[in-house]
Amino acid sequence: MASKITEQQVEHVAELAKLEFPKDELGKFTTQLGSIIDMFEDLAAVDTDGVEPMTSATDRINVMREDKAVRSSKEEREAILKNAPDTDGGYIRVPAIINESEDGE
């Protein structure tokens, strides 16, 4: 079923995801993405009537720690910032994410 997806669609998805790859690998990625779509179609064909939805693969409840702010030491902050690719005034700088697509989506 990999023939359902075209190389142009793969190029479009790659552009949306801001991915680049050599043109000679386009066929390989088209085949792989087609296989992934086929797997989802196989899953969609499974009869799940009567199956209760689940939010976890285990029966454990509330196993995560409480999310609370903890003041870090100056040394801890410096160690974290030292690993960041770009910093500014004690903060980690990240690139702006701007929608550059022309289709408005």
mmCIF file of N, CA and C in Angstrom:
data_model
loop_
_atom_site.group_PDB
_atom_site.id
_atom_site.type_symbol
_atom_site.label_atom_id
_atom_site.label_comp_id
_atom_site.label_asym_id
_atom_site.label_seq_id
_atom_site.Cartn_x
_atom_site.Cartn_y
_atom_site.Cartn_z
ATOM 1 N N MET A 1 0.804 -1.203 0.000
ATOM 2 C CA MET A 1 0.000 0.000 0.000
ATOM 3 C C MET A 1 0.847 1.267 0.000
ATOM 4 N N ALA A 2 2.167 1.121 0.007
ATOM 5 C CA ALA A 2 3.053 2.281 0.047
ATOM 6 C C ALA A 2 2.889 3.161 -1.182
ATOM 7 N N SER A 3 2.230 2.642 -2.220
ATOM 8 C CA SER A 3 2.037 3.445 -3.418
ATOM 9 C C SER A 3 1.021 4.566 -3.204
ATOM 10 N N LYS A 4 0.313 4.555 -2.088
ATOM 11 C CA LYS A 4 -0.657 5.597 -1.793
ATOM 12 C C LYS A 4 0.002 6.949 -1.568
ATOM 13 N N ILE A 5 1.211 6.948 -1.101
ATOM 14 C CA ILE A 5 1.898 8.203 -0.782
ATOM 15 C C ILE A 5 2.915 8.509 -1.873
ATOM 16 N N THR A 6 2.980 9.770 -2.238
ATOM 17 C CA THR A 6 3.881 10.161 -3.323
ATOM 18 C C THR A 6 5.129 10.840 -2.762
ATOM 19 N N GLU A 7 6.126 10.924 -3.604
ATOM 20 C CA GLU A 7 7.364 11.596 -3.196
ATOM 21 C C GLU A 7 7.098 13.073 -2.905
ATOM 22 N N GLN A 8 6.165 13.669 -3.631
ATOM 23 C CA GLN A 8 5.829 15.071 -3.383
ATOM 24 C C GLN A 8 5.212 15.242 -1.996
ATOM 25 N N GLN A 9 4.395 14.280 -1.584
ATOM 26 C CA GLN A 9 3.803 14.347 -0.245
ATOM 27 C C GLN A 9 4.883 14.199 0.834
ATOM 28 N N VAL A 10 5.837 13.319 0.596
ATOM 29 C CA VAL A 10 6.936 13.142 1.549
ATOM 30 C C VAL A 10 7.765 14.422 1.631
ATOM 31 N N GLU A 11 8.029 15.042 0.500
ATOM 32 C CA GLU A 11 8.764 16.310 0.515
ATOM 33 C C GLU A 11 7.985 17.373 1.283
ATOM 34 N N HIS A 12 6.673 17.404 1.123
ATOM 35 C CA HIS A 12 5.840 18.387 1.825
ATOM 36 C C HIS A 12 5.879 18.150 3.341
ATOM 37 N N VAL A 13 5.734 16.902 3.747
ATOM 38 C CA VAL A 13 5.785 16.568 5.173
ATOM 39 C C VAL A 13 7.156 16.920 5.746
ATOM 40 N N ALA A 14 8.204 16.623 5.012
ATOM 41 C CA ALA A 14 9.555 16.953 5.465
ATOM 42 C C ALA A 14 9.712 18.459 5.621
ATOM 43 N N GLU A 15 9.164 19.212 4.682
ATOM 44 C CA GLU A 15 9.247 20.673 4.767
ATOM 45 C C GLU A 15 8.492 21.189 5.988
ATOM 46 N N LEU A 16 7.303 20.656 6.243
ATOM 47 C CA LEU A 16 6.532 21.070 7.418
ATOM 48 C C LEU A 16 7.273 20.755 8.710
ATOM 49 N N ALA A 17 7.979 19.625 8.719
ATOM 50 C CA ALA A 17 8.734 19.211 9.910
ATOM 51 C C ALA A 17 10.120 19.833 9.945
ATOM 52 N N LYS A 18 10.413 20.677 8.938
ATOM 53 C CA LYS A 18 11.719 21.332 8.832
ATOM 54 C C LYS A 18 12.850 20.308 8.790
ATOM 55 N N LEU A 19 12.617 19.239 7.996
ATOM 56 C CA LEU A 19 13.621 18.199 7.798
ATOM 57 C C LEU A 19 14.205 18.331 6.402
ATOM 58 N N GLU A 20 15.467 18.014 6.283
ATOM 59 C CA GLU A 20 16.117 17.992 4.982
ATOM 60 C C GLU A 20 16.824 16.657 4.822
ATOM 61 N N PHE A 21 16.767 16.124 3.621
ATOM 62 C CA PHE A 21 17.504 14.904 3.319
ATOM 63 C C PHE A 21 17.862 14.930 1.846
ATOM 64 N N PRO A 22 18.895 14.194 1.469
ATOM 65 C CA PRO A 22 19.327 14.193 0.067
ATOM 66 C C PRO A 22 18.229 13.662 -0.855
ATOM 67 N N LYS A 23 18.143 14.222 -2.058
ATOM 68 C CA LYS A 23 17.131 13.813 -3.039
ATOM 69 C C LYS A 23 17.215 12.321 -3.362
ATOM 70 N N ASP A 24 18.461 11.763 -3.327
ATOM 71 C CA ASP A 24 18.602 10.347 -3.666
ATOM 72 C C ASP A 24 18.011 9.424 -2.594
ATOM 73 N N GLU A 25 17.647 9.966 -1.424
ATOM 74 C CA GLU A 25 17.032 9.162 -0.365
ATOM 75 C C GLU A 25 15.514 9.321 -0.339
ATOM 76 N N LEU A 26 14.968 10.132 -1.220
ATOM 77 C CA LEU A 26 13.533 10.403 -1.232
ATOM 78 C C LEU A 26 12.719 9.115 -1.414
ATOM 79 N N GLY A 27 13.160 8.242 -2.305
ATOM 80 C CA GLY A 27 12.451 6.979 -2.526
ATOM 81 C C GLY A 27 12.409 6.115 -1.281
ATOM 82 N N LYS A 28 13.525 6.072 -0.559
ATOM 83 C CA LYS A 28 13.583 5.270 0.672
ATOM 84 C C LYS A 28 12.595 5.802 1.701
ATOM 85 N N PHE A 29 12.556 7.133 1.882
ATOM 86 C CA PHE A 29 11.657 7.717 2.868
ATOM 87 C C PHE A 29 10.197 7.572 2.445
ATOM 88 N N THR A 30 9.945 7.627 1.138
ATOM 89 C CA THR A 30 8.577 7.432 0.649
ATOM 90 C C THR A 30 8.100 6.027 0.979
ATOM 91 N N THR A 31 8.950 5.049 0.756
ATOM 92 C CA THR A 31 8.605 3.655 1.071
ATOM 93 C C THR A 31 8.386 3.476 2.571
ATOM 94 N N GLN A 32 9.285 4.043 3.379
ATOM 95 C CA GLN A 32 9.162 3.903 4.827
ATOM 96 C C GLN A 32 7.896 4.566 5.364
ATOM 97 N N LEU A 33 7.599 5.774 4.881
ATOM 98 C CA LEU A 33 6.401 6.464 5.342
ATOM 99 C C LEU A 33 5.148 5.708 4.897
ATOM 100 N N GLY A 34 5.189 5.149 3.697
ATOM 101 C CA GLY A 34 4.073 4.323 3.229
ATOM 102 C C GLY A 34 3.863 3.113 4.118
ATOM 103 N N SER A 35 4.948 2.492 4.566
ATOM 104 C CA SER A 35 4.847 1.335 5.459
ATOM 105 C C SER A 35 4.257 1.728 6.804
ATOM 106 N N ILE A 36 4.634 2.891 7.292
ATOM 107 C CA ILE A 36 4.091 3.374 8.565
ATOM 108 C C ILE A 36 2.582 3.602 8.439
ATOM 109 N N ILE A 37 2.170 4.200 7.332
ATOM 110 C CA ILE A 37 0.742 4.429 7.106
ATOM 111 C C ILE A 37 0.011 3.092 7.013
ATOM 112 N N ASP A 38 0.621 2.109 6.362
ATOM 113 C CA ASP A 38 0.022 0.774 6.278
ATOM 114 C C ASP A 38 -0.187 0.178 7.660
ATOM 115 N N MET A 39 0.780 0.368 8.556
ATOM 116 C CA MET A 39 0.642 -0.159 9.922
ATOM 117 C C MET A 39 -0.548 0.479 10.635
ATOM 118 N N PHE A 40 -0.732 1.794 10.459
ATOM 119 C CA PHE A 40 -1.871 2.458 11.078
ATOM 120 C C PHE A 40 -3.184 1.954 10.488
ATOM 121 N N GLU A 41 -3.191 1.661 9.194
ATOM 122 C CA GLU A 41 -4.396 1.100 8.579
ATOM 123 C C GLU A 41 -4.692 -0.279 9.144
ATOM 124 N N ASP A 42 -3.656 -1.075 9.400
ATOM 125 C CA ASP A 42 -3.849 -2.385 10.024
ATOM 126 C C ASP A 42 -4.461 -2.230 11.408
ATOM 127 N N LEU A 43 -3.958 -1.257 12.173
ATOM 128 C CA LEU A 43 -4.498 -1.022 13.518
ATOM 129 C C LEU A 43 -5.949 -0.548 13.454
ATOM 130 N N ALA A 44 -6.260 0.294 12.482
ATOM 131 C CA ALA A 44 -7.616 0.806 12.349
ATOM 132 C C ALA A 44 -8.602 -0.314 12.010
ATOM 133 N N ALA A 45 -8.132 -1.389 11.396
ATOM 134 C CA ALA A 45 -8.993 -2.498 11.013
ATOM 135 C C ALA A 45 -9.304 -3.438 12.174
ATOM 136 N N VAL A 46 -8.611 -3.291 13.285
ATOM 137 C CA VAL A 46 -8.819 -4.175 14.436
ATOM 138 C C VAL A 46 -10.152 -3.849 15.096
ATOM 139 N N ASP A 47 -10.932 -4.888 15.390
ATOM 140 C CA ASP A 47 -12.223 -4.704 16.051
ATOM 141 C C ASP A 47 -11.998 -4.414 17.532
ATOM 142 N N THR A 48 -12.331 -3.214 17.945
ATOM 143 C CA THR A 48 -12.139 -2.822 19.345
ATOM 144 C C THR A 48 -13.466 -2.601 20.064
ATOM 145 N N ASP A 49 -14.555 -3.075 19.471
ATOM 146 C CA ASP A 49 -15.850 -2.952 20.139
ATOM 147 C C ASP A 49 -15.812 -3.683 21.474
ATOM 148 N N GLY A 50 -16.286 -3.013 22.501
ATOM 149 C CA GLY A 50 -16.321 -3.619 23.827
ATOM 150 C C GLY A 50 -15.020 -3.521 24.597
ATOM 151 N N VAL A 51 -14.002 -2.950 24.010
ATOM 152 C CA VAL A 51 -12.718 -2.801 24.695
ATOM 153 C C VAL A 51 -12.708 -1.446 25.400
ATOM 154 N N GLU A 52 -12.499 -1.468 26.696
ATOM 155 C CA GLU A 52 -12.474 -0.232 27.473
ATOM 156 C C GLU A 52 -11.231 0.580 27.122
ATOM 157 N N PRO A 53 -11.404 1.884 26.936
ATOM 158 C CA PRO A 53 -10.225 2.728 26.691
ATOM 159 C C PRO A 53 -9.305 2.707 27.895
ATOM 160 N N MET A 54 -8.009 2.842 27.648
ATOM 161 C CA MET A 54 -7.057 2.867 28.755
ATOM 162 C C MET A 54 -6.156 4.078 28.622
ATOM 163 N N THR A 55 -5.753 4.605 29.750
ATOM 164 C CA THR A 55 -4.869 5.762 29.746
ATOM 165 C C THR A 55 -3.451 5.379 30.118
ATOM 166 N N SER A 56 -3.256 4.140 30.531
ATOM 167 C CA SER A 56 -1.934 3.680 30.920
ATOM 168 C C SER A 56 -1.819 2.189 30.637
ATOM 169 N N ALA A 57 -0.616 1.758 30.390
ATOM 170 C CA ALA A 57 -0.396 0.334 30.133
ATOM 171 C C ALA A 57 -0.258 -0.466 31.416
ATOM 172 N N THR A 58 -0.246 0.207 32.552
ATOM 173 C CA THR A 58 -0.134 -0.489 33.834
ATOM 174 C C THR A 58 -1.299 -0.095 34.720
ATOM 175 N N ASP A 59 -1.448 -0.797 35.838
ATOM 176 C CA ASP A 59 -2.515 -0.465 36.782
ATOM 177 C C ASP A 59 -2.024 0.453 37.903
ATOM 178 N N ARG A 60 -0.801 0.937 37.792
ATOM 179 C CA ARG A 60 -0.257 1.832 38.816
ATOM 180 C C ARG A 60 -0.916 3.201 38.698
ATOM 181 N N ILE A 61 -1.193 3.797 39.835
ATOM 182 C CA ILE A 61 -1.866 5.084 39.864
ATOM 183 C C ILE A 61 -0.990 6.094 40.590
ATOM 184 N N ASN A 62 -0.889 7.290 40.015
ATOM 185 C CA ASN A 62 -0.162 8.400 40.648
ATOM 186 C C ASN A 62 1.252 8.026 41.068
ATOM 187 N N VAL A 63 2.015 7.512 40.130
ATOM 188 C CA VAL A 63 3.379 7.124 40.459
ATOM 189 C C VAL A 63 4.374 8.244 40.199
ATOM 190 N N MET A 64 3.884 9.382 39.699
ATOM 191 C CA MET A 64 4.789 10.488 39.440
ATOM 192 C C MET A 64 4.947 11.342 40.691
ATOM 193 N N ARG A 65 6.094 11.969 40.773
ATOM 194 C CA ARG A 65 6.337 12.836 41.918
ATOM 195 C C ARG A 65 5.517 14.099 41.797
ATOM 196 N N GLU A 66 5.322 14.757 42.907
ATOM 197 C CA GLU A 66 4.611 16.022 42.898
ATOM 198 C C GLU A 66 5.456 17.057 42.150
ATOM 199 N N ASP A 67 4.818 17.840 41.326
ATOM 200 C CA ASP A 67 5.515 18.863 40.562
ATOM 201 C C ASP A 67 5.542 20.150 41.374
ATOM 202 N N LYS A 68 6.679 20.422 41.983
ATOM 203 C CA LYS A 68 6.779 21.637 42.774
ATOM 204 C C LYS A 68 8.112 22.307 42.487
ATOM 205 N N ALA A 69 8.105 23.622 42.556
ATOM 206 C CA ALA A 69 9.313 24.391 42.290
ATOM 207 C C ALA A 69 10.298 24.231 43.446
ATOM 208 N N VAL A 70 11.562 24.071 43.096
ATOM 209 C CA VAL A 70 12.619 23.944 44.095
ATOM 210 C C VAL A 70 13.734 24.907 43.697
ATOM 211 N N ARG A 71 14.151 25.724 44.609
ATOM 212 C CA ARG A 71 15.213 26.674 44.314
ATOM 213 C C ARG A 71 16.530 25.913 44.163
ATOM 214 N N SER A 72 17.202 26.178 43.058
ATOM 215 C CA SER A 72 18.482 25.513 42.811
ATOM 216 C C SER A 72 19.622 26.421 43.267
ATOM 217 N N SER A 73 20.745 25.790 43.480
ATOM 218 C CA SER A 73 21.918 26.556 43.909
ATOM 219 C C SER A 73 22.535 27.262 42.710
ATOM 220 N N LYS A 74 23.374 28.222 42.963
ATOM 221 C CA LYS A 74 24.063 28.944 41.896
ATOM 222 C C LYS A 74 24.894 27.977 41.052
ATOM 223 N N GLU A 75 25.525 27.013 41.700
ATOM 224 C CA GLU A 75 26.346 26.034 40.986
ATOM 225 C C GLU A 75 25.489 25.164 40.061
ATOM 226 N N GLU A 76 24.300 24.765 40.542
ATOM 227 C CA GLU A 76 23.412 23.957 39.704
ATOM 228 C C GLU A 76 22.951 24.752 38.479
ATOM 229 N N ARG A 77 22.580 26.005 38.677
ATOM 230 C CA ARG A 77 22.146 26.841 37.558
ATOM 231 C C ARG A 77 23.276 27.028 36.558
ATOM 232 N N GLU A 78 24.482 27.289 37.049
ATOM 233 C CA GLU A 78 25.624 27.470 36.150
ATOM 234 C C GLU A 78 25.911 26.195 35.353
ATOM 235 N N ALA A 79 25.794 25.045 36.013
ATOM 236 C CA ALA A 79 26.033 23.769 35.333
ATOM 237 C C ALA A 79 25.007 23.545 34.220
ATOM 238 N N ILE A 80 23.758 23.896 34.502
ATOM 239 C CA ILE A 80 22.710 23.738 33.488
ATOM 240 C C ILE A 80 22.963 24.681 32.318
ATOM 241 N N LEU A 81 23.246 25.940 32.625
ATOM 242 C CA LEU A 81 23.468 26.926 31.568
ATOM 243 C C LEU A 81 24.719 26.620 30.755
ATOM 244 N N LYS A 82 25.700 25.990 31.393
ATOM 245 C CA LYS A 82 26.937 25.645 30.675
ATOM 246 C C LYS A 82 26.657 24.627 29.565
ATOM 247 N N ASN A 83 25.632 23.799 29.742
ATOM 248 C CA ASN A 83 25.286 22.794 28.745
ATOM 249 C C ASN A 83 24.360 23.322 27.656
ATOM 250 N N ALA A 84 23.808 24.502 27.848
ATOM 251 C CA ALA A 84 22.885 25.068 26.857
ATOM 252 C C ALA A 84 23.672 25.634 25.680
ATOM 253 N N PRO A 85 23.151 25.490 24.464
ATOM 254 C CA PRO A 85 23.867 26.020 23.304
ATOM 255 C C PRO A 85 23.911 27.547 23.260
ATOM 256 N N ASP A 86 22.911 28.219 23.864
ATOM 257 C CA ASP A 86 22.874 29.685 23.838
ATOM 258 C C ASP A 86 22.161 30.179 25.089
ATOM 259 N N THR A 87 22.727 31.166 25.758
ATOM 260 C CA THR A 87 22.123 31.713 26.969
ATOM 261 C C THR A 87 22.097 33.233 26.893
ATOM 262 N N ASP A 88 21.261 33.818 27.753
ATOM 263 C CA ASP A 88 21.163 35.268 27.817
ATOM 264 C C ASP A 88 20.662 35.651 29.201
ATOM 265 N N GLY A 89 21.507 36.277 29.990
ATOM 266 C CA GLY A 89 21.102 36.775 31.300
ATOM 267 C C GLY A 89 20.600 35.708 32.248
ATOM 268 N N GLY A 90 21.183 34.535 32.204
ATOM 269 C CA GLY A 90 20.765 33.464 33.105
ATOM 270 C C GLY A 90 19.622 32.616 32.576
ATOM 271 N N TYR A 91 19.210 32.849 31.344
ATOM 272 C CA TYR A 91 18.143 32.070 30.712
ATOM 273 C C TYR A 91 18.698 31.326 29.512
ATOM 274 N N ILE A 92 18.043 30.226 29.164
ATOM 275 C CA ILE A 92 18.404 29.470 27.971
ATOM 276 C C ILE A 92 17.657 30.086 26.798
ATOM 277 N N ARG A 93 18.401 30.487 25.766
ATOM 278 C CA ARG A 93 17.785 31.051 24.559
ATOM 279 C C ARG A 93 17.445 29.919 23.599
ATOM 280 N N VAL A 94 16.263 29.997 23.029
ATOM 281 C CA VAL A 94 15.833 29.020 22.029
ATOM 282 C C VAL A 94 15.384 29.777 20.791
ATOM 283 N N PRO A 95 15.490 29.154 19.618
ATOM 284 C CA PRO A 95 15.070 29.852 18.403
ATOM 285 C C PRO A 95 13.554 30.040 18.376
ATOM 286 N N ALA A 96 13.123 31.122 17.769
ATOM 287 C CA ALA A 96 11.688 31.370 17.597
ATOM 288 C C ALA A 96 11.131 30.376 16.608
ATOM 289 N N ILE A 97 9.944 29.880 16.879
ATOM 290 C CA ILE A 97 9.273 28.972 15.971
ATOM 291 C C ILE A 97 8.176 29.778 15.292
ATOM 292 N N ILE A 98 8.335 29.997 14.005
ATOM 293 C CA ILE A 98 7.398 30.818 13.245
ATOM 294 C C ILE A 98 6.872 29.984 12.095
ATOM 295 N N ASN A 99 5.572 30.022 11.894
ATOM 296 C CA ASN A 99 4.958 29.285 10.802
ATOM 297 C C ASN A 99 5.280 29.995 9.497
ATOM 298 N N GLU A 100 6.118 29.377 8.675
ATOM 299 C CA GLU A 100 6.521 29.976 7.409
ATOM 300 C C GLU A 100 5.796 29.367 6.223
ATOM 301 N N SER A 101 4.813 28.497 6.496
ATOM 302 C CA SER A 101 4.109 27.875 5.375
ATOM 303 C C SER A 101 3.204 28.892 4.711
ATOM 304 N N GLU A 102 3.060 28.750 3.428
ATOM 305 C CA GLU A 102 2.260 29.698 2.661
ATOM 306 C C GLU A 102 0.798 29.319 2.619
ATOM 307 N N ASP A 103 0.466 28.120 3.110
ATOM 308 C CA ASP A 103 -0.926 27.682 3.020
ATOM 309 C C ASP A 103 -1.758 28.110 4.230
ATOM 310 N N GLY A 104 -1.135 28.812 5.181
ATOM 311 C CA GLY A 104 -1.868 29.338 6.328
ATOM 312 C C GLY A 104 -2.199 28.320 7.397
ATOM 313 N N GLU A 105 -1.691 27.111 7.282
ATOM 314 C CA GLU A 105 -1.981 26.089 8.299
ATOM 315 C C GLU A 105 -0.904 26.056 9.338
#
